[in-house]
Coordinates of C-alpha atoms in Angstrom, one line a residue:
Chain A
L1 CA -35.8 -12.9 -54.4
K2 CA -33.4 -15.8 -55.2
E3 CA -34.9 -19.3 -55.6
E4 CA -33.5 -20.4 -52.2
E5 CA -34.8 -17.4 -50.4
R6 CA -38.2 -18.0 -51.8
M7 CA -38.1 -21.5 -50.6
D8 CA -37.0 -20.3 -47.1
L9 CA -40.1 -18.1 -47.0
I10 CA -42.4 -20.9 -48.1
Y11 CA -41.1 -23.2 -45.4
M12 CA -41.4 -20.5 -42.8
G13 CA -44.9 -20.0 -44.0
I14 CA -45.7 -23.7 -43.6
I15 CA -44.4 -23.8 -40.1
A16 CA -46.2 -20.6 -39.1
G17 CA -49.4 -21.8 -40.7
F18 CA -49.2 -25.2 -39.0
F19 CA -48.6 -23.8 -35.5
G20 CA -51.2 -21.2 -36.1
I21 CA -53.8 -23.8 -36.9
T22 CA -52.7 -25.9 -34.0
W23 CA -53.1 -23.0 -31.6
L24 CA -56.6 -22.4 -33.0
L25 CA -57.3 -26.1 -32.4
V26 CA -56.3 -25.6 -28.8
R27 CA -58.7 -22.7 -28.5
L28 CA -61.5 -24.7 -30.1
V29 CA -61.0 -27.9 -28.2
E30 CA -63.2 -26.9 -25.3
K31 CA -66.1 -26.4 -27.6
V32 CA -66.0 -30.1 -28.4
K33 CA -67.1 -30.8 -24.9
Chain B
M1 CA -33.9 -69.6 -34.3
T2 CA -30.7 -70.7 -32.6
A3 CA -30.1 -71.4 -28.9
N4 CA -27.4 -68.8 -28.9
G5 CA -29.8 -66.2 -30.3
I6 CA -32.6 -67.0 -27.9
L7 CA -30.1 -66.9 -25.0
Q8 CA -29.0 -63.4 -26.0
L9 CA -32.6 -62.2 -26.4
G10 CA -33.4 -63.7 -23.0
L11 CA -30.4 -61.9 -21.4
Y12 CA -31.6 -58.6 -22.8
M13 CA -35.1 -59.0 -21.4
V14 CA -33.8 -60.0 -17.9
V15 CA -31.4 -56.9 -17.8
L16 CA -34.2 -54.6 -19.1
V17 CA -36.8 -55.8 -16.6
A18 CA -34.2 -55.7 -13.7
L19 CA -33.5 -52.0 -14.4
I20 CA -37.2 -50.9 -14.6
K21 CA -37.8 -50.6 -10.9
P22 CA -34.7 -48.7 -9.8
L23 CA -34.9 -46.2 -12.8
G24 CA -38.7 -45.9 -12.6
G25 CA -38.6 -45.2 -8.9
Y26 CA -35.9 -42.6 -9.4
M27 CA -37.9 -40.8 -12.1
A28 CA -41.0 -40.9 -9.9
R29 CA -39.0 -39.1 -7.1
V30 CA -37.8 -36.5 -9.7
Y31 CA -41.4 -35.7 -10.8
L32 CA -42.8 -35.8 -7.3
A33 CA -40.0 -33.3 -6.3
E34 CA -38.8 -35.7 -3.6
P35 CA -35.1 -36.2 -2.7
C36 CA -33.6 -38.2 -5.5
G37 CA -29.9 -38.3 -4.7
L38 CA -28.7 -35.8 -7.3
D39 CA -30.5 -32.8 -5.7
R40 CA -27.3 -31.6 -3.9
I41 CA -25.3 -31.4 -7.1
L42 CA -28.0 -30.4 -9.6
G43 CA -30.4 -28.5 -7.3
P44 CA -28.4 -25.2 -7.4
L45 CA -28.1 -25.5 -11.2
E46 CA -31.8 -26.0 -11.5
R47 CA -32.5 -22.9 -9.5
V48 CA -30.0 -20.9 -11.6
I49 CA -31.9 -22.0 -14.8
Y50 CA -35.2 -20.9 -13.3
R51 CA -33.8 -17.5 -12.3
M52 CA -32.1 -17.0 -15.7
F53 CA -35.3 -17.6 -17.7
G54 CA -37.7 -16.0 -15.2
I55 CA -39.5 -19.2 -14.4
R56 CA -41.4 -19.4 -11.2
P57 CA -41.6 -23.1 -10.4
E58 CA -44.6 -22.7 -8.1
D59 CA -46.7 -21.2 -10.9
E60 CA -49.1 -23.9 -12.2
M61 CA -50.5 -23.9 -15.7
S62 CA -53.9 -24.8 -17.2
W63 CA -53.7 -27.4 -20.0
K64 CA -54.1 -24.6 -22.5
A65 CA -51.1 -22.7 -21.1
Y66 CA -49.1 -25.9 -20.9
A67 CA -49.9 -26.6 -24.6
G68 CA -49.1 -23.0 -25.6
A69 CA -45.7 -23.2 -23.8
A70 CA -45.0 -26.6 -25.6
I71 CA -45.9 -25.1 -29.0
L72 CA -44.0 -21.9 -28.5
F73 CA -40.9 -23.7 -27.3
K74 CA -40.9 -25.9 -30.4
L75 CA -41.6 -23.0 -32.8
A76 CA -38.6 -21.1 -31.5
F77 CA -36.4 -24.2 -31.8
F78 CA -37.5 -24.8 -35.3
F79 CA -36.4 -21.4 -36.4
L80 CA -33.1 -21.8 -34.6
L81 CA -32.3 -25.2 -36.0
Y82 CA -33.4 -24.2 -39.5
M83 CA -31.1 -21.2 -39.4
I84 CA -28.1 -23.2 -38.1
L85 CA -28.5 -25.7 -40.9
R86 CA -28.9 -23.1 -43.6
I87 CA -25.9 -21.0 -42.6
Q88 CA -23.6 -23.8 -41.3
G89 CA -21.1 -23.0 -44.0
V90 CA -20.1 -19.7 -42.3
L91 CA -20.3 -21.1 -38.7
P92 CA -17.3 -22.6 -36.8
L93 CA -16.6 -26.3 -36.0
N94 CA -16.9 -27.2 -39.7
P95 CA -13.5 -28.7 -40.5
Q96 CA -14.8 -30.4 -43.7
G97 CA -16.1 -27.1 -45.0
F98 CA -19.7 -28.2 -45.6
S99 CA -21.9 -25.6 -47.2
G100 CA -25.4 -24.7 -45.9
V101 CA -28.1 -27.3 -46.2
A102 CA -30.7 -26.8 -49.0
P103 CA -34.1 -25.3 -47.8
D104 CA -36.2 -28.4 -48.3
L105 CA -33.7 -30.6 -46.5
A106 CA -33.2 -28.0 -43.7
F107 CA -37.0 -27.9 -43.3
N108 CA -37.3 -31.7 -43.1
T109 CA -34.4 -32.1 -40.8
A110 CA -35.5 -29.3 -38.4
V111 CA -39.0 -30.6 -38.2
S112 CA -37.7 -34.2 -37.8
F113 CA -35.6 -33.3 -34.8
I114 CA -38.0 -31.0 -33.0
T115 CA -40.7 -33.7 -33.3
N116 CA -38.4 -36.4 -31.9
T117 CA -38.7 -38.2 -35.2
N118 CA -35.1 -38.0 -36.4
W119 CA -35.9 -39.1 -39.9
Q120 CA -32.7 -38.4 -41.8
A121 CA -32.8 -37.6 -45.5
Y122 CA -29.1 -36.7 -45.3
G123 CA -25.9 -38.5 -44.5
G124 CA -24.4 -37.0 -41.3
E125 CA -20.8 -37.3 -42.2
S126 CA -21.2 -35.9 -45.7
T127 CA -23.7 -33.1 -45.0
L128 CA -23.4 -31.6 -41.5
S129 CA -20.8 -29.7 -39.5
Y130 CA -19.9 -30.6 -36.0
L131 CA -21.7 -27.5 -34.8
S132 CA -24.9 -28.5 -36.6
Q133 CA -24.7 -31.9 -35.1
M134 CA -24.0 -30.7 -31.5
M135 CA -25.8 -27.3 -31.2
G136 CA -28.5 -28.2 -33.6
L137 CA -29.4 -31.8 -33.5
C138 CA -28.0 -33.0 -30.2
V139 CA -29.8 -30.2 -28.3
Q140 CA -33.1 -31.3 -29.9
N141 CA -32.4 -34.9 -28.9
F142 CA -32.5 -33.7 -25.3
V143 CA -35.4 -31.2 -25.3
S144 CA -37.7 -33.2 -27.7
A145 CA -37.4 -36.2 -25.4
A146 CA -37.9 -34.1 -22.3
Q147 CA -41.0 -32.5 -23.9
G148 CA -42.5 -36.0 -24.4
M149 CA -41.8 -36.8 -20.7
A150 CA -43.3 -33.5 -19.6
V151 CA -46.5 -34.1 -21.4
L152 CA -46.7 -37.6 -19.9
V153 CA -46.3 -36.2 -16.4
A154 CA -49.0 -33.6 -17.1
L155 CA -51.3 -36.4 -18.1
I156 CA -50.5 -38.5 -15.0
R157 CA -51.3 -35.4 -12.9
G158 CA -54.6 -35.3 -14.7
F159 CA -55.4 -38.7 -13.2
T160 CA -54.1 -37.9 -9.7
R161 CA -55.5 -34.4 -9.1
R162 CA -59.1 -33.8 -8.0
T163 CA -61.2 -30.9 -9.2
A164 CA -58.0 -29.0 -10.1
S165 CA -57.7 -26.4 -12.9
T166 CA -53.9 -26.9 -13.5
I167 CA -51.7 -29.8 -14.6
G168 CA -48.2 -28.5 -13.6
N169 CA -45.6 -26.2 -15.0
F170 CA -44.2 -27.1 -18.5
W171 CA -40.9 -25.4 -17.9
V172 CA -40.3 -27.1 -14.6
D173 CA -41.2 -30.6 -16.1
L174 CA -38.9 -29.9 -19.1
T175 CA -36.0 -28.8 -16.9
R176 CA -36.3 -31.6 -14.4
S177 CA -36.6 -34.2 -17.2
T178 CA -33.5 -32.9 -18.9
L179 CA -31.4 -32.1 -15.8
Y180 CA -32.1 -35.1 -13.5
I181 CA -32.8 -37.9 -16.0
L182 CA -31.5 -37.4 -19.5
L183 CA -28.3 -35.6 -18.8
P184 CA -26.9 -37.9 -16.1
L185 CA -27.9 -41.1 -18.0
S186 CA -26.4 -39.7 -21.2
F187 CA -23.2 -38.9 -19.6
I188 CA -22.8 -42.4 -18.2
F189 CA -23.8 -44.0 -21.5
A190 CA -21.4 -41.7 -23.5
V191 CA -18.5 -42.7 -21.3
L192 CA -19.4 -46.4 -21.7
L193 CA -19.6 -46.0 -25.5
V194 CA -16.2 -44.2 -25.7
S195 CA -14.7 -47.2 -23.7
Q196 CA -15.9 -49.4 -26.6
G197 CA -14.3 -47.3 -29.3
V198 CA -17.1 -44.9 -30.3
V199 CA -15.3 -41.7 -31.5
Q200 CA -15.6 -38.4 -29.6
N201 CA -13.3 -35.7 -31.0
F202 CA -13.3 -32.5 -33.1
S203 CA -10.6 -33.7 -35.6
P204 CA -10.9 -33.3 -39.3
Y205 CA -11.6 -36.5 -41.2
K206 CA -8.5 -38.7 -41.6
N207 CA -7.2 -40.2 -44.9
V208 CA -5.6 -43.5 -44.1
P209 CA -3.8 -46.0 -46.5
L210 CA -5.8 -49.1 -47.2
L211 CA -4.2 -52.4 -46.0
Q212 CA -5.2 -53.9 -49.3
T213 CA -5.4 -51.9 -52.5
I214 CA -8.8 -52.2 -54.3
T215 CA -9.1 -52.1 -58.0
Y216 CA -12.3 -51.9 -60.0
D217 CA -13.5 -51.0 -63.5
N218 CA -15.1 -47.6 -64.1
P219 CA -16.4 -45.9 -67.3
K220 CA -14.0 -43.2 -68.5
L221 CA -15.6 -39.7 -68.2
D222 CA -15.0 -36.6 -70.3
A223 CA -14.7 -33.0 -69.0
N224 CA -18.5 -32.7 -68.6
G225 CA -18.8 -36.0 -66.6
N226 CA -20.3 -38.0 -69.5
P227 CA -19.0 -41.4 -70.4
V228 CA -16.5 -41.6 -73.3
M229 CA -17.8 -44.0 -76.0
T230 CA -15.9 -46.2 -78.5
A231 CA -16.6 -45.9 -82.2
D232 CA -19.2 -48.7 -81.8
G233 CA -21.1 -46.9 -79.0
K234 CA -19.7 -48.8 -76.0
P235 CA -18.3 -47.0 -72.9
I236 CA -14.6 -47.1 -72.5
I237 CA -13.8 -48.8 -69.3
E238 CA -10.6 -48.1 -67.3
P239 CA -9.3 -49.6 -64.1
V240 CA -9.4 -47.5 -61.0
Q241 CA -7.1 -48.2 -58.1
V242 CA -8.1 -47.1 -54.5
V243 CA -5.2 -46.8 -52.1
E244 CA -6.7 -44.8 -49.3
Q245 CA -9.9 -44.3 -47.4
T246 CA -11.4 -41.3 -45.6
L247 CA -12.4 -42.0 -42.0
P248 CA -15.1 -39.6 -40.6
M249 CA -14.5 -38.2 -37.1
G250 CA -16.5 -36.1 -34.7
P251 CA -18.2 -35.8 -31.3
A252 CA -20.3 -39.0 -31.9
A253 CA -20.4 -40.7 -28.5
S254 CA -22.2 -37.8 -26.7
Q255 CA -24.8 -37.7 -29.4
I256 CA -25.3 -41.4 -29.7
A257 CA -26.0 -41.8 -25.9
I258 CA -29.0 -39.4 -26.0
K259 CA -30.0 -40.6 -29.4
Q260 CA -30.7 -44.0 -27.9
L261 CA -31.9 -43.0 -24.4
G262 CA -34.2 -40.2 -25.7
T263 CA -35.7 -42.6 -28.4
N264 CA -34.5 -40.1 -31.0
G265 CA -32.6 -42.4 -33.2
G266 CA -30.8 -39.9 -35.5
G267 CA -27.4 -41.3 -36.3
F268 CA -24.2 -39.3 -36.3
F269 CA -23.2 -41.2 -39.4
N270 CA -25.2 -42.2 -42.4
V271 CA -25.6 -45.9 -41.7
N272 CA -26.5 -45.1 -38.0
S273 CA -25.5 -47.8 -35.5
A274 CA -24.4 -50.2 -38.2
H275 CA -21.3 -47.9 -38.5
P276 CA -18.2 -49.2 -36.7
F277 CA -17.5 -45.8 -35.2
E278 CA -21.0 -45.5 -33.8
N279 CA -21.5 -49.1 -32.6
P280 CA -18.2 -50.9 -32.7
T281 CA -18.6 -54.0 -30.5
P282 CA -21.2 -56.6 -29.4
L283 CA -21.1 -54.9 -25.9
S284 CA -21.7 -51.4 -27.4
N285 CA -24.6 -53.0 -29.3
F286 CA -26.1 -54.5 -26.2
L287 CA -25.8 -51.2 -24.3
E288 CA -27.3 -49.2 -27.2
V289 CA -30.3 -51.5 -27.7
L290 CA -30.8 -51.6 -24.0
A291 CA -30.9 -47.8 -23.9
I292 CA -33.7 -47.8 -26.5
L293 CA -36.2 -49.4 -24.2
L294 CA -34.8 -48.4 -20.9
I295 CA -36.6 -45.1 -20.2
P296 CA -39.9 -46.0 -22.0
A297 CA -40.1 -49.2 -20.0
A298 CA -39.1 -47.6 -16.6
L299 CA -41.7 -44.9 -17.1
F300 CA -44.5 -47.5 -16.6
Y301 CA -43.2 -48.1 -13.1
T302 CA -43.0 -44.3 -12.6
F303 CA -46.6 -44.0 -13.7
G304 CA -47.7 -46.7 -11.2
K305 CA -45.8 -45.1 -8.4
I306 CA -47.2 -41.6 -9.0
V307 CA -50.8 -42.8 -9.3
G308 CA -50.4 -44.8 -6.1
D309 CA -51.0 -48.2 -7.6
K310 CA -48.0 -49.9 -9.1
R311 CA -50.1 -52.7 -10.4
Q312 CA -51.5 -50.3 -13.0
G313 CA -48.0 -49.6 -14.3
W314 CA -47.0 -53.3 -14.4
A315 CA -50.3 -54.1 -16.2
L316 CA -49.6 -51.6 -19.0
L317 CA -46.1 -52.9 -19.3
A318 CA -47.4 -56.5 -19.5
A319 CA -49.7 -55.5 -22.3
M320 CA -46.6 -54.1 -24.1
F321 CA -44.7 -57.4 -23.7
V322 CA -47.8 -59.3 -24.9
I323 CA -47.4 -57.5 -28.3
F324 CA -43.6 -57.1 -28.3
I325 CA -42.5 -60.7 -27.8
P326 CA -44.5 -62.4 -30.5
L327 CA -43.5 -59.7 -33.0
L328 CA -39.8 -60.1 -32.0
I329 CA -40.1 -63.9 -32.5
L330 CA -41.7 -63.3 -35.9
C331 CA -39.0 -60.9 -37.0
Y332 CA -36.2 -63.2 -35.7
S333 CA -37.6 -66.4 -37.2
G334 CA -38.3 -64.6 -40.5
E335 CA -34.6 -63.6 -40.8
Q336 CA -33.2 -66.8 -39.5
A337 CA -35.2 -68.8 -42.1
G338 CA -33.3 -67.0 -44.9
N339 CA -34.3 -66.7 -48.5
P340 CA -36.2 -69.7 -49.9
L341 CA -35.0 -68.9 -53.4
L342 CA -31.4 -69.2 -52.2
N343 CA -32.2 -72.5 -50.5
A344 CA -33.7 -73.8 -53.7
A345 CA -30.6 -72.8 -55.6
G346 CA -28.5 -75.0 -53.2
V347 CA -27.0 -72.3 -51.1
D348 CA -26.4 -73.5 -47.5
N349 CA -28.5 -71.3 -45.3
T350 CA -28.3 -73.4 -42.1
S351 CA -26.7 -72.0 -39.0
G352 CA -23.8 -73.8 -37.5
N353 CA -20.4 -73.2 -35.8
L354 CA -18.9 -71.7 -39.0
Q355 CA -21.8 -69.4 -40.2
T356 CA -24.8 -67.7 -38.8
G357 CA -27.0 -68.9 -41.6
G358 CA -30.3 -67.2 -42.5
N359 CA -30.6 -63.8 -44.2
M360 CA -27.4 -61.9 -43.5
E361 CA -27.9 -59.4 -46.3
G362 CA -27.7 -55.9 -44.9
K363 CA -26.6 -57.1 -41.5
E364 CA -23.3 -56.6 -39.6
V365 CA -21.4 -59.8 -39.0
R366 CA -20.4 -58.6 -35.5
F367 CA -24.0 -58.5 -34.5
G368 CA -25.6 -61.4 -36.3
I369 CA -29.3 -62.1 -36.9
A370 CA -30.7 -62.2 -33.4
N371 CA -29.3 -58.8 -32.4
S372 CA -30.3 -57.3 -35.7
A373 CA -33.9 -58.6 -35.3
L374 CA -34.0 -57.4 -31.7
W375 CA -32.8 -54.0 -32.6
A376 CA -35.2 -53.7 -35.5
T377 CA -38.1 -54.7 -33.3
A378 CA -37.1 -52.5 -30.3
T379 CA -36.2 -49.4 -32.4
T380 CA -39.6 -49.4 -34.1
A381 CA -41.5 -50.4 -30.9
A382 CA -40.0 -47.4 -29.1
S383 CA -40.2 -44.6 -31.7
N384 CA -36.4 -44.6 -31.7
G385 CA -35.6 -45.2 -35.3
S386 CA -31.9 -45.9 -35.1
V387 CA -30.8 -49.1 -37.0
N388 CA -27.9 -51.5 -36.8
A389 CA -29.0 -53.3 -40.0
M390 CA -30.7 -52.3 -43.2
H391 CA -34.4 -53.0 -42.9
D392 CA -34.8 -52.9 -46.7
S393 CA -32.8 -56.1 -46.9
F394 CA -34.9 -58.0 -44.3
S395 CA -37.2 -60.8 -45.5
P396 CA -40.8 -59.7 -46.2
M397 CA -42.0 -61.0 -42.8
G398 CA -38.9 -59.6 -41.0
G399 CA -39.5 -56.2 -42.6
L400 CA -43.2 -56.4 -41.8
V401 CA -42.6 -56.4 -38.1
P402 CA -40.9 -53.0 -37.9
M403 CA -43.6 -51.6 -40.1
V404 CA -46.4 -52.9 -37.9
M405 CA -44.7 -51.7 -34.8
M406 CA -44.7 -48.2 -36.1
Q407 CA -48.3 -48.5 -37.4
L408 CA -49.6 -49.5 -34.1
G409 CA -49.0 -45.9 -33.2
E410 CA -45.7 -46.2 -31.3
V411 CA -47.5 -47.3 -28.2
V412 CA -45.6 -50.6 -27.6
F413 CA -43.1 -49.0 -25.3
G414 CA -43.1 -46.0 -27.7
G415 CA -41.1 -42.8 -27.3
V416 CA -40.0 -41.5 -24.0
G417 CA -43.2 -40.1 -22.6
S418 CA -45.1 -40.2 -25.9
G419 CA -45.3 -44.0 -25.8
L420 CA -47.0 -44.1 -22.5
Y421 CA -49.4 -41.3 -23.2
G422 CA -50.3 -42.9 -26.5
M423 CA -50.9 -46.2 -24.7
L424 CA -53.1 -44.3 -22.1
A425 CA -55.2 -43.1 -25.1
F426 CA -55.7 -46.7 -26.0
V427 CA -56.5 -47.5 -22.3
I428 CA -59.3 -44.8 -22.4
V429 CA -60.7 -46.4 -25.6
A430 CA -60.4 -49.9 -24.0
V431 CA -62.1 -48.9 -20.8
F432 CA -64.9 -47.2 -22.7
I433 CA -65.5 -50.2 -24.9
A434 CA -65.3 -52.7 -22.0
G435 CA -67.7 -50.5 -20.1
L436 CA -70.2 -50.6 -22.9
M437 CA -69.8 -54.4 -23.4
V438 CA -70.4 -55.4 -19.7
G439 CA -72.6 -52.5 -18.7
R440 CA -70.1 -51.0 -16.2
T441 CA -69.2 -47.3 -15.8
P442 CA -66.2 -46.4 -17.8
E443 CA -63.6 -45.3 -15.2
Y444 CA -59.9 -45.4 -15.0
L445 CA -57.9 -44.7 -11.8
G446 CA -61.0 -43.1 -10.2
K447 CA -61.8 -40.8 -13.1
K448 CA -64.9 -41.1 -15.2
I449 CA -64.2 -41.6 -18.9
E450 CA -66.8 -39.6 -20.8
A451 CA -67.4 -38.5 -24.4
F452 CA -64.8 -35.7 -24.4
E453 CA -62.0 -38.1 -23.4
M454 CA -63.1 -40.6 -26.0
K455 CA -63.1 -37.9 -28.7
M456 CA -59.6 -36.7 -27.8
A457 CA -58.3 -40.3 -27.5
S458 CA -59.7 -41.0 -31.0
I459 CA -57.8 -38.0 -32.4
V460 CA -54.6 -39.3 -30.8
I461 CA -55.0 -42.7 -32.4
L462 CA -56.4 -41.7 -35.8
V463 CA -54.2 -38.6 -36.8
P464 CA -51.0 -40.6 -37.4
C465 CA -53.0 -43.4 -39.2
C466 CA -54.4 -40.8 -41.6
F467 CA -51.1 -39.3 -42.5
V468 CA -49.5 -42.8 -43.0
L469 CA -52.2 -43.8 -45.5
L470 CA -52.7 -40.5 -47.2
G471 CA -48.9 -39.9 -47.6
T472 CA -48.4 -43.4 -49.0
A473 CA -51.4 -42.9 -51.3
V474 CA -50.1 -39.6 -52.7
A475 CA -46.6 -41.0 -53.1
S476 CA -48.0 -44.1 -55.0
V477 CA -49.9 -42.1 -57.6
T478 CA -47.4 -39.2 -58.3
S479 CA -44.3 -39.4 -60.3
S480 CA -42.4 -37.5 -57.6
G481 CA -43.3 -40.3 -55.1
V482 CA -42.7 -43.3 -57.3
S483 CA -39.5 -42.0 -58.9
S484 CA -37.7 -42.4 -55.5
I485 CA -38.3 -46.1 -55.1
S486 CA -35.5 -48.5 -56.0
N487 CA -37.5 -51.7 -56.4
P488 CA -40.6 -52.4 -58.6
G489 CA -43.7 -54.1 -57.3
P490 CA -44.6 -54.8 -53.7
H491 CA -41.2 -54.0 -52.3
G492 CA -41.3 -50.6 -53.8
F493 CA -44.7 -50.0 -52.3
S494 CA -43.3 -51.2 -49.0
Q495 CA -40.6 -48.6 -49.2
M496 CA -43.1 -45.8 -49.5
L497 CA -45.4 -47.3 -46.8
Y498 CA -42.5 -47.7 -44.5
A499 CA -41.4 -44.1 -45.1
F500 CA -44.7 -42.6 -44.2
S501 CA -45.3 -45.0 -41.3
S502 CA -42.0 -43.9 -39.9
M503 CA -42.5 -40.2 -40.4
S504 CA -46.1 -39.9 -39.4
N505 CA -45.6 -41.9 -36.2
N506 CA -42.4 -40.0 -35.3
N507 CA -40.2 -43.1 -35.5
G508 CA -37.6 -41.9 -38.0
S509 CA -36.1 -45.3 -39.1
A510 CA -35.5 -45.7 -42.8
F511 CA -36.3 -48.8 -44.8
A512 CA -33.3 -47.6 -47.0
G513 CA -33.6 -48.1 -50.7
L514 CA -35.9 -45.0 -51.0
N515 CA -34.3 -41.8 -52.2
A516 CA -35.9 -39.6 -49.5
N517 CA -33.9 -36.4 -50.2
T518 CA -36.3 -34.9 -52.7
P519 CA -38.4 -31.8 -52.3
F520 CA -41.5 -34.1 -52.4
Y521 CA -40.5 -36.4 -49.6
N522 CA -38.9 -33.6 -47.6
T523 CA -41.9 -31.4 -47.7
L524 CA -44.7 -33.9 -47.4
G525 CA -42.8 -35.9 -44.8
G526 CA -42.1 -32.8 -42.8
I527 CA -45.8 -32.0 -42.7
A528 CA -46.7 -35.6 -41.7
M529 CA -44.2 -35.4 -38.8
L530 CA -45.6 -32.1 -37.5
F531 CA -49.2 -33.5 -37.4
G532 CA -48.0 -36.8 -36.0
R533 CA -46.3 -35.2 -33.0
F534 CA -48.4 -32.1 -32.2
W535 CA -51.9 -33.3 -33.1
T536 CA -51.4 -36.2 -30.7
M537 CA -49.8 -34.1 -27.9
I538 CA -52.5 -31.4 -27.8
P539 CA -55.4 -33.8 -27.3
V540 CA -53.5 -35.6 -24.6
L541 CA -53.0 -32.3 -22.8
A542 CA -56.7 -31.6 -23.3
V543 CA -57.5 -35.0 -21.6
A544 CA -55.1 -34.1 -18.8
G545 CA -57.0 -30.9 -18.2
S546 CA -60.4 -32.5 -18.4
L547 CA -59.4 -35.4 -16.0
A548 CA -57.7 -33.0 -13.5
A549 CA -61.0 -31.1 -13.2
K550 CA -63.0 -34.2 -12.4
K551 CA -63.9 -35.6 -9.0
Y552 CA -62.4 -38.8 -7.7
V553 CA -64.8 -41.7 -7.9
P554 CA -63.9 -44.4 -5.4
P555 CA -63.8 -47.9 -6.8
G556 CA -67.1 -49.7 -6.3
A557 CA -68.8 -52.9 -7.4
G558 CA -69.3 -51.4 -10.9
T559 CA -65.7 -50.6 -11.4
L560 CA -63.8 -52.5 -14.0
P561 CA -60.4 -53.7 -12.6
T562 CA -57.6 -52.5 -14.9
H563 CA -54.7 -54.5 -13.5
T564 CA -55.9 -58.0 -14.2
P565 CA -54.6 -60.4 -16.9
L566 CA -58.0 -60.1 -18.6
F567 CA -57.7 -56.4 -19.0
I568 CA -54.1 -56.7 -20.1
L569 CA -55.2 -59.1 -22.9
F570 CA -58.1 -56.9 -23.7
L571 CA -56.0 -53.8 -24.0
A572 CA -53.4 -55.6 -26.2
S573 CA -56.3 -56.8 -28.4
V574 CA -57.7 -53.3 -28.8
V575 CA -54.3 -52.0 -29.9
I576 CA -53.8 -54.9 -32.4
I577 CA -57.3 -54.7 -33.8
V578 CA -57.2 -51.0 -34.4
G579 CA -53.8 -51.4 -36.1
A580 CA -54.9 -54.5 -38.1
L581 CA -58.1 -52.9 -39.3
T582 CA -56.3 -49.7 -40.4
F583 CA -53.2 -51.1 -42.1
F584 CA -53.9 -54.7 -43.1
P585 CA -55.0 -53.8 -46.7
A586 CA -51.8 -51.7 -47.2
L587 CA -49.6 -54.4 -45.7
G588 CA -51.3 -56.8 -48.1
L589 CA -50.1 -54.8 -51.1
G590 CA -46.5 -54.6 -49.7
P591 CA -44.8 -57.1 -47.5
I592 CA -47.5 -59.8 -47.5
A593 CA -47.7 -59.8 -51.3
E594 CA -43.9 -60.0 -51.4
H595 CA -43.9 -62.9 -48.9
L596 CA -46.5 -64.8 -51.0
M597 CA -44.5 -64.2 -54.2
L598 CA -41.3 -65.5 -52.5
H599 CA -43.0 -68.7 -51.3
K600 CA -45.2 -69.5 -54.3

């Protein structure tokens, strides 16, 4: 992979990871009650 | 402060307050699905949109489904926007032939626009094609603003519904916010801006001869771009004559209208609304700064109308003004006082018929000090982030005001929707504290405020604070962070503090002076913007779901009235105390230290 393509993948990973964690948070929020 | 300046600020306030009721009432009718006047024209279009995307408007969503839709919607738009920016070089509407945006800048820009932050680490006229600006950024200006309004409406439904399991339909709220509110207002504003000279075209940039030739000295460079030296090691200087200037063009007016109305703030041109093609006249300046606070302020009336007690909306609005007006005065007086070192050097800083006086560095002569201070205060109060003057050139106290406005959590007016739902998180905290203090049941609008709501409200308030302080701390101790600042000492620290205050609170204004287009700031700032937007929005929706499920408690002798002057002052105090306790030490290292050094 070229340097730029590797960076593209890293940023896609950051976004996917963030929204994944956020969705987990949504699922877990009810347990805070 | 001058009488002329005070008069202009007063006129602004009068016009703003006069528009709150008509616009707020209109928006309430839109969200209550009552006839609003535009139904006949836009109703068929709304139904076509639902049919096209398979949306059944009568289907209600639980808060989790609502949050899931909001997250998926933004995830899809991130990928679309990132792709547009990366491959803009092969896409149409690119008369200047700009190549694709670098990955770190594309990440930062895409996150910035999907989160309604509009932090810009690029110069629009030197980086982006017309297609990227229109299809990429302008679309986000609409939908990110509409998303904030949708979440607010869901929260309001939480207060108004009784033992319900749903809080509305995200797609319907998003569509109605865009179609009935943002699009018509933007159209009117864009036409008004074009009438003032804001450009709106697809022409290539124009080279025009200068009326006055400019000559300056420049070091002579060799074929590799290095300075050519004399035998004794000094650079050879040669005169350079500039005879023409490149004028950027583009579809600016349509983007600027929504940039202001949607509290987005991302400028079409690099210097934002200081650019003469983006904000040409004092009247365009008045309209643009009015547009910043128009929808956020009117939403308070909308809130009061939907919950069936307009006094509640006016009370929250009054709390905003209690914070806004003193900070505006501090900013204006700080700028009008000018630089004491220049005063000591004998420079005439006084205002009069021939000069505006005060600190005019970084400000546009056609706007002056009062309008620059008003814009700086309003744009940071409202999570807008556009600028008509360079905040880096403000006096330490003048620059402190926009920083504090952002650090308060963008709840003084705040973003469209996000400002009011942020303020309602503070209301929950205030009601809870007041209840503990006087032994009354914590209730708001007939709903009991319990531990779950308090936990969620605390997350809403604390998450942006964490990312401001953590981001600034990391930037302060790493070479990647410090190498971007352009001033040593407290002012350099202020540049970093301002950058993370702006990104974490989804404001997007820049202090300038900081070289933000580096992989460090692009990546860390992008992550801060994501948390600042979504980790506040999700707890708000959780509160909406929790409140909607509760029974209505009629007001009794133990109910704390939340529309009185006492509660207004109490709420404003809670906002200020939380902000002061969190950020006072950091402000002490930045603008306060700089102020003391200037006046020693």
